[in-house]
């Protein structure tokens, strides 16, 4: 749930398409974070297993990253939870 009033106000001004994309990206970030916690995986663990930096994992977890399908599959394999249903 978004608590910051200014942030909520800004979200209210974006197009439905952009809002949908925003919601999807944040849903993926939340799902990754929840699976990491559930399975005892740290940011450092995830970064090492996927050969990326801790900064990249932080971007994933804050919704500031544009994932490719292959990245989502790789992350899914490490965290033990599906991120994409096809």
PDB file of C-alpha atoms in Angstrom:
ATOM      1  CA  UNK A   1       0.000   0.000   0.000  1.00  0.00           C
ATOM      2  CA  UNK A   2       1.406   3.376  -0.996  1.00  0.00           C
ATOM      3  CA  UNK A   3       1.498   5.689   2.024  1.00  0.00           C
ATOM      4  CA  UNK A   4       3.087   8.836   0.590  1.00  0.00           C
ATOM      5  CA  UNK A   5       0.370  11.346  -0.385  1.00  0.00           C
ATOM      6  CA  UNK A   6       2.490  13.074  -3.052  1.00  0.00           C
ATOM      7  CA  UNK A   7       3.326   9.720  -4.628  1.00  0.00           C
ATOM      8  CA  UNK A   8      -0.371   8.721  -4.668  1.00  0.00           C
ATOM      9  CA  UNK A   9      -1.220  12.087  -6.233  1.00  0.00           C
ATOM     10  CA  UNK A  10       1.355  11.566  -8.980  1.00  0.00           C
ATOM     11  CA  UNK A  11       0.049   8.067  -9.668  1.00  0.00           C
ATOM     12  CA  UNK A  12      -3.467   9.420 -10.056  1.00  0.00           C
ATOM     13  CA  UNK A  13      -2.259  11.603 -12.946  1.00  0.00           C
ATOM     14  CA  UNK A  14      -0.738   8.869 -15.109  1.00  0.00           C
ATOM     15  CA  UNK A  15      -2.541   7.069 -17.911  1.00  0.00           C
ATOM     16  CA  UNK A  16      -4.279   3.747 -17.246  1.00  0.00           C
ATOM     17  CA  UNK A  17      -1.748   1.983 -19.481  1.00  0.00           C
ATOM     18  CA  UNK A  18       1.214   3.395 -17.578  1.00  0.00           C
ATOM     19  CA  UNK A  19      -0.487   2.625 -14.283  1.00  0.00           C
ATOM     20  CA  UNK A  20      -1.024  -0.984 -15.374  1.00  0.00           C
ATOM     21  CA  UNK A  21       2.674  -1.323 -16.259  1.00  0.00           C
ATOM     22  CA  UNK A  22       3.639   0.256 -12.928  1.00  0.00           C
ATOM     23  CA  UNK A  23       1.364  -2.151 -11.033  1.00  0.00           C
ATOM     24  CA  UNK A  24       2.803  -5.165 -12.858  1.00  0.00           C
ATOM     25  CA  UNK A  25       6.417  -4.185 -12.230  1.00  0.00           C
ATOM     26  CA  UNK A  26       5.737  -3.606  -8.542  1.00  0.00           C
ATOM     27  CA  UNK A  27       3.844  -6.891  -8.289  1.00  0.00           C
ATOM     28  CA  UNK A  28       6.876  -8.725  -9.660  1.00  0.00           C
ATOM     29  CA  UNK A  29       9.159  -6.901  -7.204  1.00  0.00           C
ATOM     30  CA  UNK A  30       6.876  -7.804  -4.298  1.00  0.00           C
ATOM     31  CA  UNK A  31       6.704 -11.431  -5.416  1.00  0.00           C
ATOM     32  CA  UNK A  32      10.503 -11.680  -5.661  1.00  0.00           C
ATOM     33  CA  UNK A  33      10.896 -10.119  -2.217  1.00  0.00           C
ATOM     34  CA  UNK A  34       8.298 -12.430  -0.642  1.00  0.00           C
ATOM     35  CA  UNK A  35       9.866 -15.551  -2.181  1.00  0.00           C
ATOM     36  CA  UNK A  36      13.336 -14.489  -1.056  1.00  0.00           C
ATOM     37  CA  UNK A  37      12.095 -14.061   2.517  1.00  0.00           C
ATOM     38  CA  UNK A  38      10.156 -17.324   2.430  1.00  0.00           C
ATOM     39  CA  UNK A  39      13.175 -19.263   1.162  1.00  0.00           C
ATOM     40  CA  UNK A  40      15.852 -17.462   3.196  1.00  0.00           C
ATOM     41  CA  UNK A  41      17.584 -15.924   0.171  1.00  0.00           C
ATOM     42  CA  UNK A  42      19.429 -12.640   0.681  1.00  0.00           C
ATOM     43  CA  UNK A  43      20.120  -9.970  -1.931  1.00  0.00           C
ATOM     44  CA  UNK A  44      23.763 -11.037  -1.904  1.00  0.00           C
ATOM     45  CA  UNK A  45      22.794 -14.701  -2.423  1.00  0.00           C
ATOM     46  CA  UNK A  46      20.517 -13.830  -5.332  1.00  0.00           C
ATOM     47  CA  UNK A  47      23.088 -11.528  -6.923  1.00  0.00           C
ATOM     48  CA  UNK A  48      25.829 -14.137  -6.712  1.00  0.00           C
ATOM     49  CA  UNK A  49      23.672 -16.951  -8.093  1.00  0.00           C
ATOM     50  CA  UNK A  50      22.585 -14.806 -11.039  1.00  0.00           C
ATOM     51  CA  UNK A  51      25.972 -13.167 -11.594  1.00  0.00           C
ATOM     52  CA  UNK A  52      24.643  -9.623 -11.157  1.00  0.00           C
ATOM     53  CA  UNK A  53      25.486  -6.855  -8.710  1.00  0.00           C
ATOM     54  CA  UNK A  54      23.702  -6.210  -5.425  1.00  0.00           C
ATOM     55  CA  UNK A  55      22.634  -2.872  -6.927  1.00  0.00           C
ATOM     56  CA  UNK A  56      20.762  -4.654  -9.719  1.00  0.00           C
ATOM     57  CA  UNK A  57      18.927  -6.828  -7.182  1.00  0.00           C
ATOM     58  CA  UNK A  58      18.028  -3.675  -5.238  1.00  0.00           C
ATOM     59  CA  UNK A  59      16.586  -2.184  -8.434  1.00  0.00           C
ATOM     60  CA  UNK A  60      14.549  -5.357  -8.955  1.00  0.00           C
ATOM     61  CA  UNK A  61      13.138  -5.140  -5.432  1.00  0.00           C
ATOM     62  CA  UNK A  62      12.163  -1.482  -5.711  1.00  0.00           C
ATOM     63  CA  UNK A  63      10.393  -1.809  -9.065  1.00  0.00           C
ATOM     64  CA  UNK A  64      12.976   0.285 -10.904  1.00  0.00           C
ATOM     65  CA  UNK A  65      13.946  -2.344 -13.448  1.00  0.00           C
ATOM     66  CA  UNK A  66      12.615  -3.420 -16.827  1.00  0.00           C
ATOM     67  CA  UNK A  67      12.891  -7.223 -16.738  1.00  0.00           C
ATOM     68  CA  UNK A  68      13.389  -9.432 -19.749  1.00  0.00           C
ATOM     69  CA  UNK A  69      11.564 -12.740 -19.867  1.00  0.00           C
ATOM     70  CA  UNK A  70      14.839 -14.667 -19.589  1.00  0.00           C
ATOM     71  CA  UNK A  71      15.735 -12.682 -16.441  1.00  0.00           C
ATOM     72  CA  UNK A  72      12.372 -13.503 -14.878  1.00  0.00           C
ATOM     73  CA  UNK A  73      12.884 -17.197 -15.637  1.00  0.00           C
ATOM     74  CA  UNK A  74      16.382 -17.130 -14.128  1.00  0.00           C
ATOM     75  CA  UNK A  75      15.170 -15.326 -11.016  1.00  0.00           C
ATOM     76  CA  UNK A  76      12.281 -17.805 -10.700  1.00  0.00           C
ATOM     77  CA  UNK A  77      14.709 -20.716 -10.790  1.00  0.00           C
ATOM     78  CA  UNK A  78      16.776 -19.248  -7.956  1.00  0.00           C
ATOM     79  CA  UNK A  79      13.965 -18.082  -5.688  1.00  0.00           C
ATOM     80  CA  UNK A  80      11.930 -21.245  -6.224  1.00  0.00           C
ATOM     81  CA  UNK A  81       8.731 -19.431  -7.186  1.00  0.00           C
ATOM     82  CA  UNK A  82       7.189 -18.816 -10.629  1.00  0.00           C
ATOM     83  CA  UNK A  83       7.079 -15.161 -11.677  1.00  0.00           C
ATOM     84  CA  UNK A  84       5.424 -15.632 -15.060  1.00  0.00           C
ATOM     85  CA  UNK A  85       2.429 -17.776 -15.928  1.00  0.00           C
ATOM     86  CA  UNK A  86       2.273 -18.550 -19.598  1.00  0.00           C
TER      87      UNK A  86
END
